Coordinates of C-alpha atoms and ligand atoms in Angstrom, one line a residue:
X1 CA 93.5 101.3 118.3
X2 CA 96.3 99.0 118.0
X3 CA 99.3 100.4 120.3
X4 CA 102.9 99.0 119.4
X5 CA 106.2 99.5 119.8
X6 CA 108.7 101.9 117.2
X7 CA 108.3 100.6 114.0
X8 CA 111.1 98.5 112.1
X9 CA 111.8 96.7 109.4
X10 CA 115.6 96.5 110.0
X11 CA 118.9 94.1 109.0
X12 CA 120.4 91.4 111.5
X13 CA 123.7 89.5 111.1
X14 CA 125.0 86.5 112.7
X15 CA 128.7 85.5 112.3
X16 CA 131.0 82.4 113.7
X17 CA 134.4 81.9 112.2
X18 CA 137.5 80.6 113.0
X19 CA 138.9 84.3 113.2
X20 CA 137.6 87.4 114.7
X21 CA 134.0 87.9 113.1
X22 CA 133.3 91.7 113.8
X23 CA 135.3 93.2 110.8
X24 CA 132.8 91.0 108.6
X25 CA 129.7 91.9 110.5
X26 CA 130.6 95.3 110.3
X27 CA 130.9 94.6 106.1
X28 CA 127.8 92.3 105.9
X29 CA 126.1 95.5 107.8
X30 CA 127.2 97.8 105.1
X31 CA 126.0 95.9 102.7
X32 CA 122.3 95.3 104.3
X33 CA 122.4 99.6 104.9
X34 CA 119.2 100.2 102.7
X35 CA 117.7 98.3 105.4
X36 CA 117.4 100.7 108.1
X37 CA 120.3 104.3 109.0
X38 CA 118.4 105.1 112.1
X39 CA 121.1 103.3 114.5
X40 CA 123.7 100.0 113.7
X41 CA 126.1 97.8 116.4
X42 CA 127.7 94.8 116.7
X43 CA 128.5 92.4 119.5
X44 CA 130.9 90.1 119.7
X45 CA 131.8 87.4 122.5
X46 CA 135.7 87.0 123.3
X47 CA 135.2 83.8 125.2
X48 CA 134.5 84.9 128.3
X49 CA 132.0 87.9 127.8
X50 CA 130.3 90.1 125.3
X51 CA 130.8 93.0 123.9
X52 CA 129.1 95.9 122.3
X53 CA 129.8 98.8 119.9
X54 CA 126.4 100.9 118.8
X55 CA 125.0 104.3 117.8
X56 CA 123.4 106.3 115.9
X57 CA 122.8 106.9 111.5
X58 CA 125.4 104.9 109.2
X59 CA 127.1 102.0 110.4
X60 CA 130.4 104.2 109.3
X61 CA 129.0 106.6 112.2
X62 CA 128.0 104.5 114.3
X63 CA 130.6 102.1 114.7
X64 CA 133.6 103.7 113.8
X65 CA 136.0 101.2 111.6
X66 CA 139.3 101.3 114.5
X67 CA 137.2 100.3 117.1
X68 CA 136.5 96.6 115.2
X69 CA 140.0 96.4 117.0
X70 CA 137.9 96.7 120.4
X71 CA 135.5 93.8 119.5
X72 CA 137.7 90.6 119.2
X73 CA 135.5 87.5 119.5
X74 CA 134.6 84.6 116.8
X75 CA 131.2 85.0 117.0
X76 CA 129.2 87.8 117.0
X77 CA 125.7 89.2 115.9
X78 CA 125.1 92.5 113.9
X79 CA 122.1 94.9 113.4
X80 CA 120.8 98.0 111.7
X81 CA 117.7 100.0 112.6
X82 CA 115.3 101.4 110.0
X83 CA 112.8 103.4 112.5
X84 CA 111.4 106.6 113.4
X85 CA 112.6 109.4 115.7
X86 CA 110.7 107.7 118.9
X87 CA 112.9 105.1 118.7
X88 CA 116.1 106.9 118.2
X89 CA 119.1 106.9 121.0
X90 CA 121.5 103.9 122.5
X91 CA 119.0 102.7 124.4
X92 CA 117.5 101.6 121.4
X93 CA 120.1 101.1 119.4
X94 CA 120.5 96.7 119.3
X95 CA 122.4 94.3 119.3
X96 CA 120.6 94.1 123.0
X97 CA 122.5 92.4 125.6
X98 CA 121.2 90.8 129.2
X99 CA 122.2 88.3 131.7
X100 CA 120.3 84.8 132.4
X101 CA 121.2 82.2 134.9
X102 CA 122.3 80.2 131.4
X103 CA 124.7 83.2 130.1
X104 CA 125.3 86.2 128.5
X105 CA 122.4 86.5 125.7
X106 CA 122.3 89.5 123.1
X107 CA 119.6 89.4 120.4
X108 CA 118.9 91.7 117.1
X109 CA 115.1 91.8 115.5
X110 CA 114.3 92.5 112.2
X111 CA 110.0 92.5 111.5
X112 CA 107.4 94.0 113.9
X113 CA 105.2 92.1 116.6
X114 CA 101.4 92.5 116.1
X115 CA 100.6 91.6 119.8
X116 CA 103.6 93.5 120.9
X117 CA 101.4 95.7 123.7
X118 CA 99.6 92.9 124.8
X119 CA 102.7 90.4 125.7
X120 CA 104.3 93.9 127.4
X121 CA 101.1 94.2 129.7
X122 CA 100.9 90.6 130.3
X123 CA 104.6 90.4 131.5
X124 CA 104.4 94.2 133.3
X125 CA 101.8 92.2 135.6
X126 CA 103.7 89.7 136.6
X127 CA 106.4 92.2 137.4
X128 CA 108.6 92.6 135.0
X129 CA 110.3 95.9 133.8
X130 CA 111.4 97.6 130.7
X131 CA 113.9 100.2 129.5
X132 CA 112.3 100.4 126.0
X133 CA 109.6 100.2 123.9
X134 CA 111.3 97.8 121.2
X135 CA 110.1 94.6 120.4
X136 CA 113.6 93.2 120.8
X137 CA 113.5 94.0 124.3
X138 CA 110.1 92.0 124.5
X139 CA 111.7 88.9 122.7
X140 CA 115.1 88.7 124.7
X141 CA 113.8 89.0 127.7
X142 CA 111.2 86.1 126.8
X143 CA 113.8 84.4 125.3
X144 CA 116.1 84.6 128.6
X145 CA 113.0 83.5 130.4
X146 CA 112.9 80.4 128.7
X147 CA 116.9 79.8 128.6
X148 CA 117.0 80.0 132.3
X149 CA 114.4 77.7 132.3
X150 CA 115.1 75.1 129.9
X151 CA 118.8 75.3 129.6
X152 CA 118.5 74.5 126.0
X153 CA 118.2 77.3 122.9
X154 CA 116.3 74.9 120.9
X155 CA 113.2 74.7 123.2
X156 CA 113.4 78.2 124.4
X157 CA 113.1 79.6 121.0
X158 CA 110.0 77.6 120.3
X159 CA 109.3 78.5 124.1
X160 CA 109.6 82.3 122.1
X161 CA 107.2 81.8 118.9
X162 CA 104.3 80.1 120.9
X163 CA 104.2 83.9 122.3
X164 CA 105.2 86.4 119.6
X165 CA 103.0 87.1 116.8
X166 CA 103.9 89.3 113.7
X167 CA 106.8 89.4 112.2
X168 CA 110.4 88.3 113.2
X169 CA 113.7 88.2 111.9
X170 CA 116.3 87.5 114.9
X171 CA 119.8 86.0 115.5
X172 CA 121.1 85.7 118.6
X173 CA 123.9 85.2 120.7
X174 CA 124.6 82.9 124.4
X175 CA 127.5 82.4 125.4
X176 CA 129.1 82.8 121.6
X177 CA 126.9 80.4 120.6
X178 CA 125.1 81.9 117.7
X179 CA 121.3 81.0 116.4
X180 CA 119.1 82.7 114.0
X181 CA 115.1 82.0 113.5
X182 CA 112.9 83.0 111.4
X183 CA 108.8 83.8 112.4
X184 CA 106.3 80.8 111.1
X185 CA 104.9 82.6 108.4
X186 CA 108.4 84.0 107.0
X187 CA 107.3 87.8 106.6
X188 CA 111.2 89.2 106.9
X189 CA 114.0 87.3 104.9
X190 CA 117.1 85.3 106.8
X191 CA 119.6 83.6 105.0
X192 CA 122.2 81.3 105.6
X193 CA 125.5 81.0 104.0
X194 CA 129.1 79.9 104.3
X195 CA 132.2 81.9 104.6
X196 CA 135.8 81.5 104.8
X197 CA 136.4 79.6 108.0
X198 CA 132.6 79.7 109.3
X199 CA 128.8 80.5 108.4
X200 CA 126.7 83.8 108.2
X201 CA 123.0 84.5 108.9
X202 CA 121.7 87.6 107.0
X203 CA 118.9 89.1 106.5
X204 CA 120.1 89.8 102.7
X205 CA 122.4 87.1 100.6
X206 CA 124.4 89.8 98.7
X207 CA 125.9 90.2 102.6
X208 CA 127.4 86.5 101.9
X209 CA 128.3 87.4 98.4
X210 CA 130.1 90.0 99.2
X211 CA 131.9 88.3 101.7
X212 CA 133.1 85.9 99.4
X213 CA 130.3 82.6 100.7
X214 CA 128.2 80.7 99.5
X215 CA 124.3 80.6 99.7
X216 CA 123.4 77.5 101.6
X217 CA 119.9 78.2 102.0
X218 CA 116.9 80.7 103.5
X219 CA 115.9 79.7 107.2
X220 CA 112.5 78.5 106.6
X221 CA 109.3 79.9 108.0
X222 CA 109.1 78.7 111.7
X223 CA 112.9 76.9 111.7
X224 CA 115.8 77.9 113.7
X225 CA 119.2 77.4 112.6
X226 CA 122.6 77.2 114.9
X227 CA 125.9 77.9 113.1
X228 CA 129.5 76.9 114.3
X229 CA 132.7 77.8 112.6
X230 CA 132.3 74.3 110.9
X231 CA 129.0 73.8 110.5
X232 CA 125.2 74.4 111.3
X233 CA 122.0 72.8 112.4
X234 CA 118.1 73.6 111.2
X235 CA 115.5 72.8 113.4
X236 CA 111.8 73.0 112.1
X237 CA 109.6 74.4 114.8
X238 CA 106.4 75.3 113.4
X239 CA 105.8 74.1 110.5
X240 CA 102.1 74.3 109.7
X241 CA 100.7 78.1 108.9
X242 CA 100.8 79.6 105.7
X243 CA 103.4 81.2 104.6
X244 CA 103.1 85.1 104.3
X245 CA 106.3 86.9 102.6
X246 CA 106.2 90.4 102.4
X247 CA 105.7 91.4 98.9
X248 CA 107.4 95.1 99.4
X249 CA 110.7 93.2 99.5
X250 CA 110.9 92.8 96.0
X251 CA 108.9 95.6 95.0
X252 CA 111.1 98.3 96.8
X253 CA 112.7 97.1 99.8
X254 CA 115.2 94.7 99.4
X255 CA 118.4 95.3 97.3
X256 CA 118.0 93.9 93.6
X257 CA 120.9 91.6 94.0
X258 CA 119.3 89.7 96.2
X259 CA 118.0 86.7 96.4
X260 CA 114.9 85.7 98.7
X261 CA 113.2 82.7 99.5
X262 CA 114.2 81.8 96.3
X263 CA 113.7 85.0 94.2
X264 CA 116.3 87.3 92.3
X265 CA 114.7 90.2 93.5
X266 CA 116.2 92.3 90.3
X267 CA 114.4 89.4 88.2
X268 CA 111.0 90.1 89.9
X269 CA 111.6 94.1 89.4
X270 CA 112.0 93.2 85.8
X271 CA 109.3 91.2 85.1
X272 CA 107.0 93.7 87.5
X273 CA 108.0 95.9 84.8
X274 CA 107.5 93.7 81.7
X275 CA 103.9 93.1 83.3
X276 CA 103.2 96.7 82.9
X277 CA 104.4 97.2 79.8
X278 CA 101.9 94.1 79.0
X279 CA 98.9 95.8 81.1
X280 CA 99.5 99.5 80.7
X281 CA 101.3 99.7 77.0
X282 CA 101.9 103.8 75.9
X283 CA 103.4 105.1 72.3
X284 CA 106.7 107.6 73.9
X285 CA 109.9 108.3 72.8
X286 CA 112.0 106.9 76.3
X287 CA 111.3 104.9 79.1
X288 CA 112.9 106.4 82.1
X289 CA 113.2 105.4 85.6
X290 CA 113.2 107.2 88.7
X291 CA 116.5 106.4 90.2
X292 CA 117.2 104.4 92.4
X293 CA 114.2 102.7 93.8
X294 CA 112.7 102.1 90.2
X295 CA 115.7 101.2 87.7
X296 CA 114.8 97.2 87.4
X297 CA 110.8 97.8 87.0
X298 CA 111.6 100.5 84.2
X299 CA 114.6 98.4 82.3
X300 CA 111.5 96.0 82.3
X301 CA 109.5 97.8 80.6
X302 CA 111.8 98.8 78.4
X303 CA 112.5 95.5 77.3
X304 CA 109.1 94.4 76.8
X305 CA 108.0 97.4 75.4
X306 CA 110.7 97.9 72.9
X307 CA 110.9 101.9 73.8
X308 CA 114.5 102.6 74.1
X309 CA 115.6 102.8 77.9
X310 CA 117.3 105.7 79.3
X311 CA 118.7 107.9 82.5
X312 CA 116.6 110.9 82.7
X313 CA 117.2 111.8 86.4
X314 CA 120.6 112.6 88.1
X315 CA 120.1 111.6 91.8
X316 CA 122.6 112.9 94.1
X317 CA 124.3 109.6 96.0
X318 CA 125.0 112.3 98.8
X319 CA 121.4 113.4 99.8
X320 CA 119.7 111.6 102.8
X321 CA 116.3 109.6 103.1
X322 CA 113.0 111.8 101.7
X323 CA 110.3 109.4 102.6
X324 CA 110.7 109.7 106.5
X325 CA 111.0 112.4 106.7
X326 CA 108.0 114.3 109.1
X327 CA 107.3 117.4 107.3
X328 CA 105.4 117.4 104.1
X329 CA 107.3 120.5 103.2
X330 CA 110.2 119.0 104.2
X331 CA 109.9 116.5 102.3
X332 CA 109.1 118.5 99.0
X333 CA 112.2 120.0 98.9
X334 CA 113.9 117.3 100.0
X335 CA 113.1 115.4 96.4
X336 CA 113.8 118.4 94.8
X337 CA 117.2 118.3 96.1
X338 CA 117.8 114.7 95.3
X339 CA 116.8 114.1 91.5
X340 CA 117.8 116.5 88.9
X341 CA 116.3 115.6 85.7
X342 CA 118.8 115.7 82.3
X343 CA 117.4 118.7 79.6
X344 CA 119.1 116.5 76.9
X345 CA 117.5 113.8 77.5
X346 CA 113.8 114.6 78.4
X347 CA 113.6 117.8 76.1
X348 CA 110.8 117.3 73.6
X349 CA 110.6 114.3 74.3
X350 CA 107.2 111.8 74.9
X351 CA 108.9 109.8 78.1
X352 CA 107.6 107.1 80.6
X353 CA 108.7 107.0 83.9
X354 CA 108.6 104.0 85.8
X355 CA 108.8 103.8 89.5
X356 CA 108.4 101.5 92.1
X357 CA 105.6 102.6 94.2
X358 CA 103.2 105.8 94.9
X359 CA 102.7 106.2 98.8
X360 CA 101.8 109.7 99.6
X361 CA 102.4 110.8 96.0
X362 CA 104.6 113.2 97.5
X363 CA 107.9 112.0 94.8
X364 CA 105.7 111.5 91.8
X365 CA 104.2 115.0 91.8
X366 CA 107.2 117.1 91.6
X367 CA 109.2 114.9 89.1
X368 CA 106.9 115.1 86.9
X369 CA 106.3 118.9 87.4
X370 CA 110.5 118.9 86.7
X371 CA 109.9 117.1 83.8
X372 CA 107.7 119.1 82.2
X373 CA 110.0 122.3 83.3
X374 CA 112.8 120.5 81.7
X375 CA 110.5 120.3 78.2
X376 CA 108.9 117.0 78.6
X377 CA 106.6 116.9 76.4
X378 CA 104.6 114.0 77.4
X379 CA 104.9 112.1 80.9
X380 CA 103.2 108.6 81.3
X381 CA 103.8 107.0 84.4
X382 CA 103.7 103.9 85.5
X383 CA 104.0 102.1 88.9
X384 CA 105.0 98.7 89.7
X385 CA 102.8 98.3 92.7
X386 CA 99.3 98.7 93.3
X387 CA 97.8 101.2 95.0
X388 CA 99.6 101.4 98.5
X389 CA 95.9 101.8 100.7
X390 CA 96.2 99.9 103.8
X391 CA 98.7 100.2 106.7
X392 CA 102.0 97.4 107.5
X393 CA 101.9 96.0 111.0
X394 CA 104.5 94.1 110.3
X395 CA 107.6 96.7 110.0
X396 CA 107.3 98.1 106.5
X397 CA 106.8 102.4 107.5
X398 CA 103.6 102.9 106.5
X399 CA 100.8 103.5 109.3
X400 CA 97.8 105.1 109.1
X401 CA 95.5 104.8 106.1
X402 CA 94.7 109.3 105.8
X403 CA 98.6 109.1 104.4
X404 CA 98.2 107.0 101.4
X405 CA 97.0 109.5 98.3
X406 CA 94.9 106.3 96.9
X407 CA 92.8 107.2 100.2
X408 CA 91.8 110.5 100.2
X409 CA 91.2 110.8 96.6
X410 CA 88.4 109.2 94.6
X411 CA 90.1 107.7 91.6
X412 CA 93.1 107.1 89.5
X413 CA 92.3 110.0 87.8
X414 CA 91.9 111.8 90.3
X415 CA 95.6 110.8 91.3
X416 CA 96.8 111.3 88.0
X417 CA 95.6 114.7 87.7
X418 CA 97.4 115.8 91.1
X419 CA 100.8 114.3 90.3
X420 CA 100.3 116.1 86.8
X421 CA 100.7 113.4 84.3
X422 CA 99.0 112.7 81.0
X423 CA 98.5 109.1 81.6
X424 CA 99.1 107.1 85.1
X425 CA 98.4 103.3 85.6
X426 CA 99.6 101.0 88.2
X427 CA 100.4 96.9 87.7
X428 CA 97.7 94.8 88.9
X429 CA 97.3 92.9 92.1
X430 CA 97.6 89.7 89.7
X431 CA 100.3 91.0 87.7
X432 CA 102.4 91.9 90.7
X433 CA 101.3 88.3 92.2
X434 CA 102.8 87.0 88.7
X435 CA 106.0 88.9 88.4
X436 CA 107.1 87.9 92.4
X437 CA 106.3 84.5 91.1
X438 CA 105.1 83.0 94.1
X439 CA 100.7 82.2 94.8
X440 CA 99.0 84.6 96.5
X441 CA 98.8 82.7 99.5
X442 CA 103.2 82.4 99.8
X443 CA 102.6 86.3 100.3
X444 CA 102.1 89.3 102.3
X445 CA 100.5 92.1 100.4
X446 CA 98.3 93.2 103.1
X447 CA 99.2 96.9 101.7
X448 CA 97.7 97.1 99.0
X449 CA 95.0 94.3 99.5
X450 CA 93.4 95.3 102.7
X451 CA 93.8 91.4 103.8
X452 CA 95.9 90.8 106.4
X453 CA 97.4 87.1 107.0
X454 CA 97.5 87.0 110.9
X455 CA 94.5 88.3 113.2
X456 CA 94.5 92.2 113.9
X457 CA 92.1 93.8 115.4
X458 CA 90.1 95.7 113.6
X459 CA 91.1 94.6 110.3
X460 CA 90.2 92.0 107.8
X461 CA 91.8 88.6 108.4
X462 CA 92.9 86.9 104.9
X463 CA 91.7 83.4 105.4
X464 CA 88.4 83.8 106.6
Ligands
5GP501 P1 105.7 108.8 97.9 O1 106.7 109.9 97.4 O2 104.7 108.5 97.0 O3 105.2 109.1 99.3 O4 106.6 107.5 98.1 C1 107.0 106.7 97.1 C2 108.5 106.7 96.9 O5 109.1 106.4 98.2 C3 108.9 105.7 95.9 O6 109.9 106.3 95.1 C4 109.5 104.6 96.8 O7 110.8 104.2 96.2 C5 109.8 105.2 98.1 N1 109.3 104.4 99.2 C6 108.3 103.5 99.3 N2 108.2 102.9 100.5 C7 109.2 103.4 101.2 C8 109.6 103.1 102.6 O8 109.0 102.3 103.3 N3 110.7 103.8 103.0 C9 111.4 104.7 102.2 N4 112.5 105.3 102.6 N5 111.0 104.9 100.9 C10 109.9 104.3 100.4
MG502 MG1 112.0 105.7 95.1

């Protein structure tokens, strides 16, 4: 069994300007929120030393909007946690800061490292020591190691991805220099972009839109990129694996307004759902989607279907996260809580509803029981990713294969007679391949095709 460290797919920030930066990390954090509410901070270096704000949930809790005032600097790095509770708590909680013989360096990860346990052991022999179980402590304090060594940021991050393995997302900070790099096979998005008076690395671009920037370009796969308030430097360090993006970033995780590596994530939930609506066509009355999660795929297959599109669940903007949370129970009522279907709109009627993804099944089978309560009179539905069977090592939150409902039932149909509909059909492997629009080999989609592009134990390797 594979041990690692608390699982994250999270949101990192990188800011220099001409001005203090923290009041725009703390907005480009807002903006990247989806990506993780477990913990959020910022650090910011005021020319002589850095500092922190961090804690846990929201970034409006944990960083609370006077004490920007706290954090003058013009350059800073900004991060928010999506994890479980093992990894809750300020010790945690990143930006991480340490001191080297070169400076002050404090580093935020986005991604997971496959060989995580490993590197700890390794380095736990020679004698080093840990607070945590993260990965970013792992990579800063390899990264210091290197720093103090070579002297030079360039080096020492390639110094960093000879060792790590997995997935990575990371800026980082020494002495208010600021530096973001991006793992060699590009699993978790970074951007670059310019803003008033600097430049901004992000793990989303609507983070520089909203700042009022410009898109420059993604940090490739394997490149590291510098920024200064007036300009920044890309340097390609590995250069030759294949590339492996993760494919849940445009089927769920990312915002739609996004683009990455290229792709308007809204476009590829559209065309996911046009696919379907090509693969899996059904006479109804309404296409419907399950808020929020599955709005693009279904306005998709709206479109290409020519069934009229409309809003058949309420979903109350107030209510927390469902999917993490450790109770199944829990979690039922939880959904309950959150979508509220509308009797004027779903009463009598033959409806599709379109959603993003089936993991445990857990959201499917009681909006479709609701449905039917609410006078549904048929419910088709129709999912815009295959069937979710094999586990993410590389930060999405989905572990062990006994959660997955396409794993402990024998069929489709068998899935489609627990959730409760009259028809269920997901978009094929191809079709989702298609609607992402890059080749299957530009992609992670280890989740749902059981082959996994870097070597882990026990599972099967894609390129052998
Ligand atoms: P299920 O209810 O089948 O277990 O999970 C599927 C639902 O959870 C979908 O509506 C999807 O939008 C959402 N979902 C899928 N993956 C994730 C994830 O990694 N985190 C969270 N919070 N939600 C997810
Ligand atoms: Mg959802």
């Amino acid at each position: 069994m594979l041990m690692m460290g608390p699982r994250h797919s999270c949101g990192v920030v990188g800011v220099t300007a001409d001005y203090d930066v923290a009041p725009n990390i703390y907005l480009a954090l807002m903006i990247i929120q989806h990506r993780g509410q477990e913990s959020a901070g910022i650090s910011a270096y005021n020319g002589s030393n850095t500092r922190t704000i961090k804690g846990d949930g929201l970034v409006e809790n944990a960083i609370k909007a006077e004490s920007l005032a706290d954090l003058p600097g013009k350059a800073g790095i900004g991060h928010v946690r999506y994890g479980v509770v093992s990894s809750k708590g300020y010790a945690n909680a990143e930006p991480m800061t340490v001191t080297t013989n070169f400076g002050e360096l404090s580093l935020a990860h986005n991604g997971q490292l496959t060989n995580y346990s490993k590197l700890r052991e390794k380095y736990m022999d020679e004698g080093w020591t840990f607070f945590t179980e993260t990965d970013a402590e792992l990579i800063i304090k390899i990264l210091g190691k290197y720093l103090s060594i070579d002297k030079d940021p360039f080096k020492a991050v390639k110094g960093v991805m000879d060792e790590l393995e997995g997935s990575y997302s990371v800026t980082f900070m020494i002495n208010g220099r600021v530096f973001g790099f991006r793992d060699p096979q590009g699993f978790t998005p970074l951007i670059l972009g310019s803003i008033e008076g600097g430049y901004i690395l992000v793990s989303e671009s609507t983070a520089i839109e909203a700042l009022r920037g410009k898109i420059v370009r993604d940090v490739a796969p394997g490149e590291v990129c510098e920024i200064t308030k007036a300009g920044y430097r890309f340097t390609p360090l590995i250069t030759d694996r294949p590339c492996s993006h993760c494919v849940f970033e445009w089927v769920y995780f990312a915002r739609p307004d996004s683009i990455i590596d290229g792709m308007n994530v809204y476009e590829a939930r559209r065309n996911i759902g046009s696919v379907l609506a090509r693969e899996s066509p059904v006479d109804a009355d309404l296409v419907m989607p399950i808020p929020d999660s599955g709005r693009a795929h279904a306005i998709g297959y709206a479109i290409q279907s020519g069934i009229p599109y409309e809003e058949g669940f309420m979903k109350n903007r107030f209510a927390g996260r469902t999917f993490i949370m450790p109770e199944q129970k829990q979690r039922e009522s939880a959904v309950s809580m959150k979508m509220i279907p509308i009797r004027r709109t779903v009463e009598g009627k033959r409806i599709i509803i379109v959603d993003d993804s089936i993991v445990r099944g857990t959201t499917l089978k009681i909006l479709v029981s609701m449905l039917r309560d609410a006078g549904a009179k048929e419910v088709h539905v129709r999912i815009g990713c295959p069937p979710v069977v094999a586990p993410c090592y590389y930060g999405v939150d989905m572990k062990t294969r006994e959660q997955f409902i396409a794993n402990v039932t024998d069929s489709i149909e068998e899935i489609r007679q627990i959730i409760g509909a009259d028809t269920l059909a997901y978009i094929s492997y191809e079709g989702l391949i298609e609607a992402v629009g890059f080749k299957e080999t530009e992609l992670c989609a280890a989740c749902v095709s059981n082959k996994y592009p870097t070597r882990i134990d026990g599972e099967k390797y894609m390129y052998d």
